[in-house]
Amino acid sequence: VGFFVCGSHSDVQHSHLEVHFMCGMIISIFTLHCKNIVTDMRISKSFLKKSLTSIVFIATFGSATTINIPADYSTIQVGIDESSSGDTVLVAAGTYVENINYNG
């Protein structure tokens, strides 16, 4: 059972992955993303009859999004122009005839 609190914000996204090994070791990976400033963040994890080897906790803050070309924007350049630091621009297979400025 995982329990996450990110201040009073309701836009918290989290994912959890457990990797089990035949020797009985378990690695637990948490990823937490909150779009607003975090004022209070706690995490707890309870295990029932499990031998936890390690926990990896990844927290990111900001509004990172994935922009899909051409689903979100018809050109790669507009997708780049509309992206912010930390965003991902994914380009679907196809032919795109345009000049691209990566801005850095």
PDB file of C-alpha atoms in Angstrom:
ATOM      1  CA  VAL A   1       0.000   0.000   0.000  1.00  0.00           C
ATOM      2  CA  GLY A   2       1.488   3.356  -1.000  1.00  0.00           C
ATOM      3  CA  PHE A   3       0.417   6.672   0.537  1.00  0.00           C
ATOM      4  CA  PHE A   4       1.310  10.024  -1.009  1.00  0.00           C
ATOM      5  CA  VAL A   5       0.594  13.563   0.190  1.00  0.00           C
ATOM      6  CA  CYS A   6       1.666  16.633  -1.776  1.00  0.00           C
ATOM      7  CA  GLY A   7       0.454  19.595   0.268  1.00  0.00           C
ATOM      8  CA  SER A   8      -3.217  20.180  -0.428  1.00  0.00           C
ATOM      9  CA  HIS A   9      -2.742  19.767  -4.175  1.00  0.00           C
ATOM     10  CA  SER A  10      -4.861  17.327  -6.131  1.00  0.00           C
ATOM     11  CA  ASP A  11      -2.706  17.274  -9.282  1.00  0.00           C
ATOM     12  CA  VAL A  12      -0.193  14.759  -7.953  1.00  0.00           C
ATOM     13  CA  GLN A  13       0.675  11.908 -10.286  1.00  0.00           C
ATOM     14  CA  HIS A  14       2.538   8.868  -9.059  1.00  0.00           C
ATOM     15  CA  SER A  15       3.627   5.493 -10.284  1.00  0.00           C
ATOM     16  CA  HIS A  16       5.052   2.517  -8.473  1.00  0.00           C
ATOM     17  CA  LEU A  17       7.105  -0.406  -9.710  1.00  0.00           C
ATOM     18  CA  GLU A  18       8.365  -3.383  -7.735  1.00  0.00           C
ATOM     19  CA  VAL A  19      11.086  -5.595  -9.165  1.00  0.00           C
ATOM     20  CA  HIS A  20      11.161  -9.083  -7.634  1.00  0.00           C
ATOM     21  CA  PHE A  21      14.221 -11.319  -7.876  1.00  0.00           C
ATOM     22  CA  MET A  22      14.286 -15.105  -7.475  1.00  0.00           C
ATOM     23  CA  CYS A  23      16.568 -14.784  -4.442  1.00  0.00           C
ATOM     24  CA  GLY A  24      13.785 -12.936  -2.579  1.00  0.00           C
ATOM     25  CA  MET A  25      15.117  -9.397  -2.981  1.00  0.00           C
ATOM     26  CA  ILE A  26      12.668  -6.637  -3.858  1.00  0.00           C
ATOM     27  CA  ILE A  27      13.501  -3.222  -5.274  1.00  0.00           C
ATOM     28  CA  SER A  28      10.683  -0.691  -5.054  1.00  0.00           C
ATOM     29  CA  ILE A  29      10.677   2.386  -7.312  1.00  0.00           C
ATOM     30  CA  PHE A  30       8.350   5.352  -6.729  1.00  0.00           C
ATOM     31  CA  THR A  31       7.940   8.256  -9.138  1.00  0.00           C
ATOM     32  CA  LEU A  32       6.030  11.325  -7.917  1.00  0.00           C
ATOM     33  CA  HIS A  33       5.228  14.411 -10.004  1.00  0.00           C
ATOM     34  CA  CYS A  34       3.464  17.486  -8.618  1.00  0.00           C
ATOM     35  CA  LYS A  35       2.660  20.454 -10.882  1.00  0.00           C
ATOM     36  CA  ASN A  36       2.479  22.974  -8.029  1.00  0.00           C
ATOM     37  CA  ILE A  37       4.921  24.049  -5.337  1.00  0.00           C
ATOM     38  CA  VAL A  38       5.088  21.385  -2.670  1.00  0.00           C
ATOM     39  CA  THR A  39       4.543  22.566   0.874  1.00  0.00           C
ATOM     40  CA  ASP A  40       4.242  19.162   2.521  1.00  0.00           C
ATOM     41  CA  MET A  41       5.252  15.858   1.000  1.00  0.00           C
ATOM     42  CA  ARG A  42       5.313  12.537   2.806  1.00  0.00           C
ATOM     43  CA  ILE A  43       5.641   9.004   1.558  1.00  0.00           C
ATOM     44  CA  SER A  44       5.140   5.754   3.400  1.00  0.00           C
ATOM     45  CA  LYS A  45       5.241   2.203   2.164  1.00  0.00           C
ATOM     46  CA  SER A  46       4.156  -0.855   4.090  1.00  0.00           C
ATOM     47  CA  PHE A  47       5.153  -4.376   3.174  1.00  0.00           C
ATOM     48  CA  LEU A  48       3.517  -7.565   4.325  1.00  0.00           C
ATOM     49  CA  LYS A  49       5.896 -10.542   4.566  1.00  0.00           C
ATOM     50  CA  LYS A  50       8.332  -9.014   2.063  1.00  0.00           C
ATOM     51  CA  SER A  51      12.064  -8.447   2.273  1.00  0.00           C
ATOM     52  CA  LEU A  52      12.633  -4.940   0.928  1.00  0.00           C
ATOM     53  CA  THR A  53      16.160  -4.477  -0.407  1.00  0.00           C
ATOM     54  CA  SER A  54      16.005  -0.850  -1.511  1.00  0.00           C
ATOM     55  CA  ILE A  55      13.648   1.986  -2.349  1.00  0.00           C
ATOM     56  CA  VAL A  56      14.347   4.437  -5.153  1.00  0.00           C
ATOM     57  CA  PHE A  57      12.292   7.629  -4.861  1.00  0.00           C
ATOM     58  CA  ILE A  58      12.149  10.087  -7.760  1.00  0.00           C
ATOM     59  CA  ALA A  59      10.318  13.410  -7.334  1.00  0.00           C
ATOM     60  CA  THR A  60       9.885  16.037 -10.015  1.00  0.00           C
ATOM     61  CA  PHE A  61       8.172  19.386  -9.701  1.00  0.00           C
ATOM     62  CA  GLY A  62       6.908  21.547 -12.528  1.00  0.00           C
ATOM     63  CA  SER A  63       4.545  21.067 -15.403  1.00  0.00           C
ATOM     64  CA  ALA A  64       6.530  18.765 -17.685  1.00  0.00           C
ATOM     65  CA  THR A  65       4.355  17.435 -20.474  1.00  0.00           C
ATOM     66  CA  THR A  66       4.685  15.354 -23.596  1.00  0.00           C
ATOM     67  CA  ILE A  67       3.861  17.066 -26.890  1.00  0.00           C
ATOM     68  CA  ASN A  68       2.914  14.694 -29.698  1.00  0.00           C
ATOM     69  CA  ILE A  69       3.498  15.648 -33.336  1.00  0.00           C
ATOM     70  CA  PRO A  70       1.225  15.703 -35.336  1.00  0.00           C
ATOM     71  CA  ALA A  71      -1.545  14.934 -32.800  1.00  0.00           C
ATOM     72  CA  ASP A  72      -1.008  18.106 -30.712  1.00  0.00           C
ATOM     73  CA  TYR A  73       0.643  20.353 -33.339  1.00  0.00           C
ATOM     74  CA  SER A  74       0.913  19.853 -37.090  1.00  0.00           C
ATOM     75  CA  THR A  75       4.588  20.842 -37.343  1.00  0.00           C
ATOM     76  CA  ILE A  76       7.687  19.939 -35.363  1.00  0.00           C
ATOM     77  CA  GLN A  77       8.720  23.596 -35.097  1.00  0.00           C
ATOM     78  CA  VAL A  78       5.436  24.647 -33.469  1.00  0.00           C
ATOM     79  CA  GLY A  79       5.802  21.758 -31.010  1.00  0.00           C
ATOM     80  CA  ILE A  80       9.317  22.939 -30.124  1.00  0.00           C
ATOM     81  CA  ASP A  81       8.164  26.567 -29.857  1.00  0.00           C
ATOM     82  CA  GLU A  82       5.308  25.607 -27.516  1.00  0.00           C
ATOM     83  CA  SER A  83       7.468  23.372 -25.312  1.00  0.00           C
ATOM     84  CA  SER A  84       8.979  24.411 -21.989  1.00  0.00           C
ATOM     85  CA  SER A  85      12.061  23.232 -20.142  1.00  0.00           C
ATOM     86  CA  GLY A  86      11.603  19.576 -19.193  1.00  0.00           C
ATOM     87  CA  ASP A  87       8.930  18.865 -21.822  1.00  0.00           C
ATOM     88  CA  THR A  88       9.273  16.032 -24.320  1.00  0.00           C
ATOM     89  CA  VAL A  89       8.404  16.468 -28.002  1.00  0.00           C
ATOM     90  CA  LEU A  90       7.564  13.099 -29.602  1.00  0.00           C
ATOM     91  CA  VAL A  91       7.420  13.031 -33.398  1.00  0.00           C
ATOM     92  CA  ALA A  92       5.402  10.278 -35.063  1.00  0.00           C
ATOM     93  CA  ALA A  93       6.804   8.442 -38.060  1.00  0.00           C
ATOM     94  CA  GLY A  94       6.281  10.310 -41.301  1.00  0.00           C
ATOM     95  CA  THR A  95       7.757  12.880 -43.646  1.00  0.00           C
ATOM     96  CA  TYR A  96       7.986  16.446 -42.359  1.00  0.00           C
ATOM     97  CA  VAL A  97       9.162  19.094 -44.831  1.00  0.00           C
ATOM     98  CA  GLU A  98      10.288  22.065 -42.729  1.00  0.00           C
ATOM     99  CA  ASN A  99      13.307  23.868 -41.337  1.00  0.00           C
ATOM    100  CA  ILE A 100      13.764  23.323 -37.601  1.00  0.00           C
ATOM    101  CA  ASN A 101      15.328  25.676 -35.042  1.00  0.00           C
ATOM    102  CA  TYR A 102      16.110  23.758 -31.848  1.00  0.00           C
ATOM    103  CA  ASN A 103      16.758  27.010 -29.920  1.00  0.00           C
ATOM    104  CA  GLY A 104      19.929  25.727 -28.351  1.00  0.00           C
TER     105      GLY A 104
END
